[in-house]
Each structure stands twice: as structure tokens, then as C-alpha cells.
């Protein structure tokens, strides 16, 4: 996991650990919640197509088949779910949790129809979530629904609570199911979100007086619903996985003011598609207005505008030499946070690969 590929030793039994992987082929989070118990949130893969969460656990001597208690799919976007089926299969003792929207009968019917008609591309999140459901069905495993203000996992002193999606979002989702089906004679295309990021699962992980807030890709409307409900555990989180790659569309200042400690550790995985990159320079400045402890798994989106233009001008020359600068800044990185349970001290922060401080 380091530049030399070394992840080091596993955390102590009484140590809380949070690892964010990305960007590469998406993002994923691994948590050690104490006593050798682990949780995996979302999935991304390495160059060989293997889930990076499994790669990490095995590299530090942890058997995911025995040690992983819970696997969570926050939503079905490609960059959060690639390799999820493999996770579910390997982590055989783990409970699986996702938004109730994804386990809705109408949604499953839609997925089956789409899969049968081969309308989605091979990398589509629709196809991956279909495989996950098939795997769960084969072993008669009953998933847990994530809804607003629900405890989805509890072990020892650790409680994991989902803060979204709300019932209102779920109703809107059901009304949008028809949008999954393209009209007759429409060109084959990748299946898009029903309602972009609205059904994302936000998680609050609390152990003793330590709390972590994982923002998934939930956008502003969803955060406003959470804040208006007032239904989240008491206290404030000291770690924040910034939602939707730091995008302005997911920014709600009261999340920082009401749900997070002063100057929290903020982590994110950049995103790029076509000519669009997140976070932008404006996004970075907005995050740094709230904390000096902000980290990204790669430097994409953090370059000065003049540097971006320079890269564009020499792109053809770079390609002819076989060197791809844009690929390098999007290469896999990781951010690892560790903190002893019951400790009043701060987080030990380590960055690996292409990860950097904002």
C-alpha cells in the first residue's frame, strides 16, 4: 500500500482504523471497529480486477472470510460498486447492507429485465448489483436495509447507523423506476442513476466517544433532510469522508458546523470522467475553509489552472512517449487513519501511493 507496496501490520485489537482507497477504478472504505472485527463500505478494484479492500486485508494478515462483519453498498454507481460481488462471496460471514431502494421488488424486476435484454454495458453498476443479489440468494442470505436513522450493525462498543435515505426519497425512487427502461428503438446505452445520488447511504460509526461520518455521494438535498430531522447520534464526528468527491452539489455548510468537530480530518477520493474533474480548485478552497486536515487519494483536480493547460498542450507528445500524466495523478492511493479506542489523542494519519494533503 505504500509506494513500495507495503501496508505494514494490522491495527491493535483496541485500535480504530479507517482506510479510504481510490481513485483508480473507484473508491472503497475499510474500517477496523475493534477486537479484530472489520467493516467494508463500497468496493473498488485494482488493475487485476480484484477488490482493493480484500487485497489490503490479506496484505496485513487478516482473513476477510472470518474477520469481516459487515459489507455495505452505499449506492449502485459504478465507482462505488465494482468488485462488490467478489466481496460478498469472499466475506462469507458478513452481513450485507444497502439502501432499501435497491432491494425493492420493482427495482429487482427492472434489473432482471435489463439484464435479460443486455441493455447495460459490462461495467454498469446495474449489472454488478444484479450479481450481488444473485450471490446472496444462492446462500439464502437476508440483507439489511439501510434507512434514515437506523442501527444497521452493533458489536461491542461500536454502533453503525445509517442516516439516509429517507422514506420520501424512497417514494420518489419508486416513481422513477420506469426511467430505467429505454424506449423502443433507442440506442443501447449505459444505465444511469434513477435519481442521482439521492438514495446514497450515509453512515455514522461511533465507538466510545469517537465518531466517523461517511458521506457517500449524498448531495445537498439529502443532507438538508438529515439536518432537518435532527436524528443522528449525539456528539460530533472527528473524521469526515467528504461526499461526492468534494463536489459543490454535495456541500451543505451546516454539516460541517453541526455534525463535525472543529478542524476534523476530511478525506476524499477524486473523480474524473471525460473532461470533468472533482474536486475543482473551488471545491478544494471550500473544504480548506472548514479544516486544515484534508486529504485526497490522488492529486487530480488540485493542480493550478496554468498547470492543467500546460498538460493539455503537451498531451500528444506525452502520449507518443508512452507516459500518461493524467493516468499517473489518478493512480491508486490510500489514506489510513488510526486511533486507540478510549484515547483522547488525535488520529495517526498515513498516506500511500498517490494520496496527498490538500
mmCIF file of N, CA, C and O in Angstrom, residues 157-191:
data_model
loop_
_atom_site.group_PDB
_atom_site.id
_atom_site.type_symbol
_atom_site.label_atom_id
_atom_site.label_comp_id
_atom_site.label_asym_id
_atom_site.label_seq_id
_atom_site.Cartn_x
_atom_site.Cartn_y
_atom_site.Cartn_z
ATOM 1 N N UNK A 157 -18.657 -2.080 21.703
ATOM 2 C CA UNK A 157 -18.925 -0.663 21.905
ATOM 3 C C UNK A 157 -19.228 0.071 20.607
ATOM 4 O O UNK A 157 -19.515 1.276 20.624
ATOM 5 N N UNK A 158 -19.174 -0.634 19.499
ATOM 6 C CA UNK A 158 -19.378 0.012 18.197
ATOM 7 C C UNK A 158 -20.839 -0.045 17.755
ATOM 8 O O UNK A 158 -21.484 -1.088 17.841
ATOM 9 N N UNK A 159 -21.323 1.078 17.281
ATOM 10 C CA UNK A 159 -22.655 1.156 16.681
ATOM 11 C C UNK A 159 -22.531 1.859 15.339
ATOM 12 O O UNK A 159 -21.951 2.931 15.246
ATOM 13 N N UNK A 160 -23.089 1.231 14.313
ATOM 14 C CA UNK A 160 -23.086 1.828 12.978
ATOM 15 C C UNK A 160 -24.533 2.142 12.606
ATOM 16 O O UNK A 160 -25.390 1.254 12.601
ATOM 17 N N UNK A 161 -24.772 3.381 12.284
ATOM 18 C CA UNK A 161 -26.129 3.846 11.999
ATOM 19 C C UNK A 161 -26.195 4.453 10.603
ATOM 20 O O UNK A 161 -25.316 5.227 10.204
ATOM 21 N N UNK A 162 -27.222 4.094 9.841
ATOM 22 C CA UNK A 162 -27.454 4.742 8.546
ATOM 23 C C UNK A 162 -28.307 5.984 8.776
ATOM 24 O O UNK A 162 -29.283 5.949 9.534
ATOM 25 N N UNK A 163 -27.937 7.084 8.140
ATOM 26 C CA UNK A 163 -28.667 8.350 8.280
ATOM 27 C C UNK A 163 -29.519 8.669 7.058
ATOM 28 O O UNK A 163 -30.296 9.622 7.075
ATOM 29 N N UNK A 164 -29.373 7.873 6.017
ATOM 30 C CA UNK A 164 -30.140 8.069 4.783
ATOM 31 C C UNK A 164 -30.196 6.726 4.050
ATOM 32 O O UNK A 164 -29.447 5.806 4.384
ATOM 33 N N UNK A 165 -31.111 6.579 3.061
ATOM 34 C CA UNK A 165 -32.045 7.563 2.530
ATOM 35 C C UNK A 165 -33.345 7.612 3.333
ATOM 36 O O UNK A 165 -33.687 6.671 4.047
ATOM 37 N N UNK A 166 -34.064 8.696 3.168
ATOM 38 C CA UNK A 166 -35.322 8.884 3.886
ATOM 39 C C UNK A 166 -36.472 8.178 3.180
ATOM 40 O O UNK A 166 -36.363 7.756 2.025
ATOM 41 N N UNK A 167 -37.603 8.092 3.867
ATOM 42 C CA UNK A 167 -38.801 7.489 3.267
ATOM 43 C C UNK A 167 -39.259 8.281 2.045
ATOM 44 O O UNK A 167 -39.719 7.701 1.055
ATOM 45 N N UNK A 168 -39.116 9.598 2.115
ATOM 46 C CA UNK A 168 -39.538 10.440 0.991
ATOM 47 C C UNK A 168 -38.702 10.142 -0.252
ATOM 48 O O UNK A 168 -39.229 10.060 -1.376
ATOM 49 N N UNK A 169 -37.411 9.971 -0.061
ATOM 50 C CA UNK A 169 -36.532 9.638 -1.180
ATOM 51 C C UNK A 169 -36.924 8.280 -1.760
ATOM 52 O O UNK A 169 -36.942 8.086 -2.980
ATOM 53 N N UNK A 170 -37.249 7.336 -0.876
ATOM 54 C CA UNK A 170 -37.643 6.008 -1.332
ATOM 55 C C UNK A 170 -38.905 6.082 -2.193
ATOM 56 O O UNK A 170 -39.001 5.431 -3.239
ATOM 57 N N UNK A 171 -39.871 6.884 -1.772
ATOM 58 C CA UNK A 171 -41.089 7.035 -2.576
ATOM 59 C C UNK A 171 -40.775 7.629 -3.948
ATOM 60 O O UNK A 171 -41.312 7.184 -4.971
ATOM 61 N N UNK A 172 -39.902 8.623 -3.975
ATOM 62 C CA UNK A 172 -39.516 9.220 -5.258
ATOM 63 C C UNK A 172 -38.807 8.211 -6.140
ATOM 64 O O UNK A 172 -38.973 8.204 -7.370
ATOM 65 N N UNK A 173 -38.020 7.356 -5.503
ATOM 66 C CA UNK A 173 -37.321 6.301 -6.243
ATOM 67 C C UNK A 173 -38.320 5.381 -6.945
ATOM 68 O O UNK A 173 -38.172 5.070 -8.132
ATOM 69 N N UNK A 174 -39.337 4.963 -6.222
ATOM 70 C CA UNK A 174 -40.323 4.062 -6.815
ATOM 71 C C UNK A 174 -41.027 4.704 -8.009
ATOM 72 O O UNK A 174 -41.322 4.046 -9.007
ATOM 73 N N UNK A 175 -41.263 6.003 -7.911
ATOM 74 C CA UNK A 175 -41.921 6.711 -9.009
ATOM 75 C C UNK A 175 -41.021 6.818 -10.237
ATOM 76 O O UNK A 175 -41.479 7.051 -11.346
ATOM 77 N N UNK A 176 -39.706 6.642 -10.028
ATOM 78 C CA UNK A 176 -38.743 6.806 -11.117
ATOM 79 C C UNK A 176 -38.303 5.497 -11.748
ATOM 80 O O UNK A 176 -37.495 5.500 -12.663
ATOM 81 N N UNK A 177 -38.816 4.373 -11.241
ATOM 82 C CA UNK A 177 -38.383 3.074 -11.744
ATOM 83 C C UNK A 177 -38.542 2.979 -13.264
ATOM 84 O O UNK A 177 -37.699 2.418 -13.959
ATOM 85 N N UNK A 178 -39.624 3.538 -13.779
ATOM 86 C CA UNK A 178 -39.864 3.460 -15.214
ATOM 87 C C UNK A 178 -38.767 4.064 -16.051
ATOM 88 O O UNK A 178 -38.578 3.689 -17.215
ATOM 89 N N UNK A 179 -37.998 4.988 -15.484
ATOM 90 C CA UNK A 179 -36.930 5.623 -16.243
ATOM 91 C C UNK A 179 -35.779 4.673 -16.552
ATOM 92 O O UNK A 179 -34.904 4.992 -17.362
ATOM 93 N N UNK A 180 -35.754 3.511 -15.902
ATOM 94 C CA UNK A 180 -34.705 2.538 -16.191
ATOM 95 C C UNK A 180 -34.863 1.918 -17.572
ATOM 96 O O UNK A 180 -33.908 1.413 -18.146
ATOM 97 N N UNK A 181 -36.077 1.942 -18.091
ATOM 98 C CA UNK A 181 -36.327 1.269 -19.350
ATOM 99 C C UNK A 181 -36.261 2.244 -20.518
ATOM 100 O O UNK A 181 -37.062 3.167 -20.600
ATOM 101 N N UNK A 182 -35.314 2.059 -21.437
ATOM 102 C CA UNK A 182 -35.278 2.905 -22.619
ATOM 103 C C UNK A 182 -36.461 2.609 -23.528
ATOM 104 O O UNK A 182 -36.993 1.498 -23.534
ATOM 105 N N UNK A 183 -36.870 3.601 -24.273
ATOM 106 C CA UNK A 183 -37.995 3.416 -25.183
ATOM 107 C C UNK A 183 -37.576 2.537 -26.358
ATOM 108 O O UNK A 183 -36.384 2.293 -26.593
ATOM 109 N N UNK A 184 -38.551 2.057 -27.098
ATOM 110 C CA UNK A 184 -38.278 1.199 -28.238
ATOM 111 C C UNK A 184 -37.409 1.929 -29.262
ATOM 112 O O UNK A 184 -37.545 3.143 -29.467
ATOM 113 N N UNK A 185 -36.516 1.174 -29.903
ATOM 114 C CA UNK A 185 -35.624 1.692 -30.944
ATOM 115 C C UNK A 185 -34.577 2.674 -30.423
ATOM 116 O O UNK A 185 -33.915 3.348 -31.195
ATOM 117 N N UNK A 186 -34.451 2.747 -29.092
ATOM 118 C CA UNK A 186 -33.440 3.628 -28.531
ATOM 119 C C UNK A 186 -32.076 2.924 -28.570
ATOM 120 O O UNK A 186 -31.983 1.718 -28.359
ATOM 121 N N UNK A 187 -31.015 3.685 -28.839
ATOM 122 C CA UNK A 187 -29.676 3.122 -28.923
ATOM 123 C C UNK A 187 -29.253 2.550 -27.583
ATOM 124 O O UNK A 187 -29.487 3.149 -26.535
ATOM 125 N N UNK A 188 -28.618 1.386 -27.611
ATOM 126 C CA UNK A 188 -28.095 0.750 -26.401
ATOM 127 C C UNK A 188 -27.161 1.708 -25.672
ATOM 128 O O UNK A 188 -26.301 2.335 -26.277
ATOM 129 N N UNK A 189 -27.331 1.822 -24.354
ATOM 130 C CA UNK A 189 -26.526 2.765 -23.587
ATOM 131 C C UNK A 189 -26.346 2.287 -22.166
ATOM 132 O O UNK A 189 -27.045 1.390 -21.701
ATOM 133 N N UNK A 190 -25.416 2.887 -21.460
ATOM 134 C CA UNK A 190 -25.211 2.579 -20.048
ATOM 135 C C UNK A 190 -26.421 3.060 -19.260
ATOM 136 O O UNK A 190 -26.977 4.119 -19.530
ATOM 137 N N UNK A 191 -26.813 2.281 -18.261
ATOM 138 C CA UNK A 191 -27.945 2.655 -17.435
ATOM 139 C C UNK A 191 -27.516 3.716 -16.440
ATOM 140 O O UNK A 191 -26.559 3.551 -15.707
#
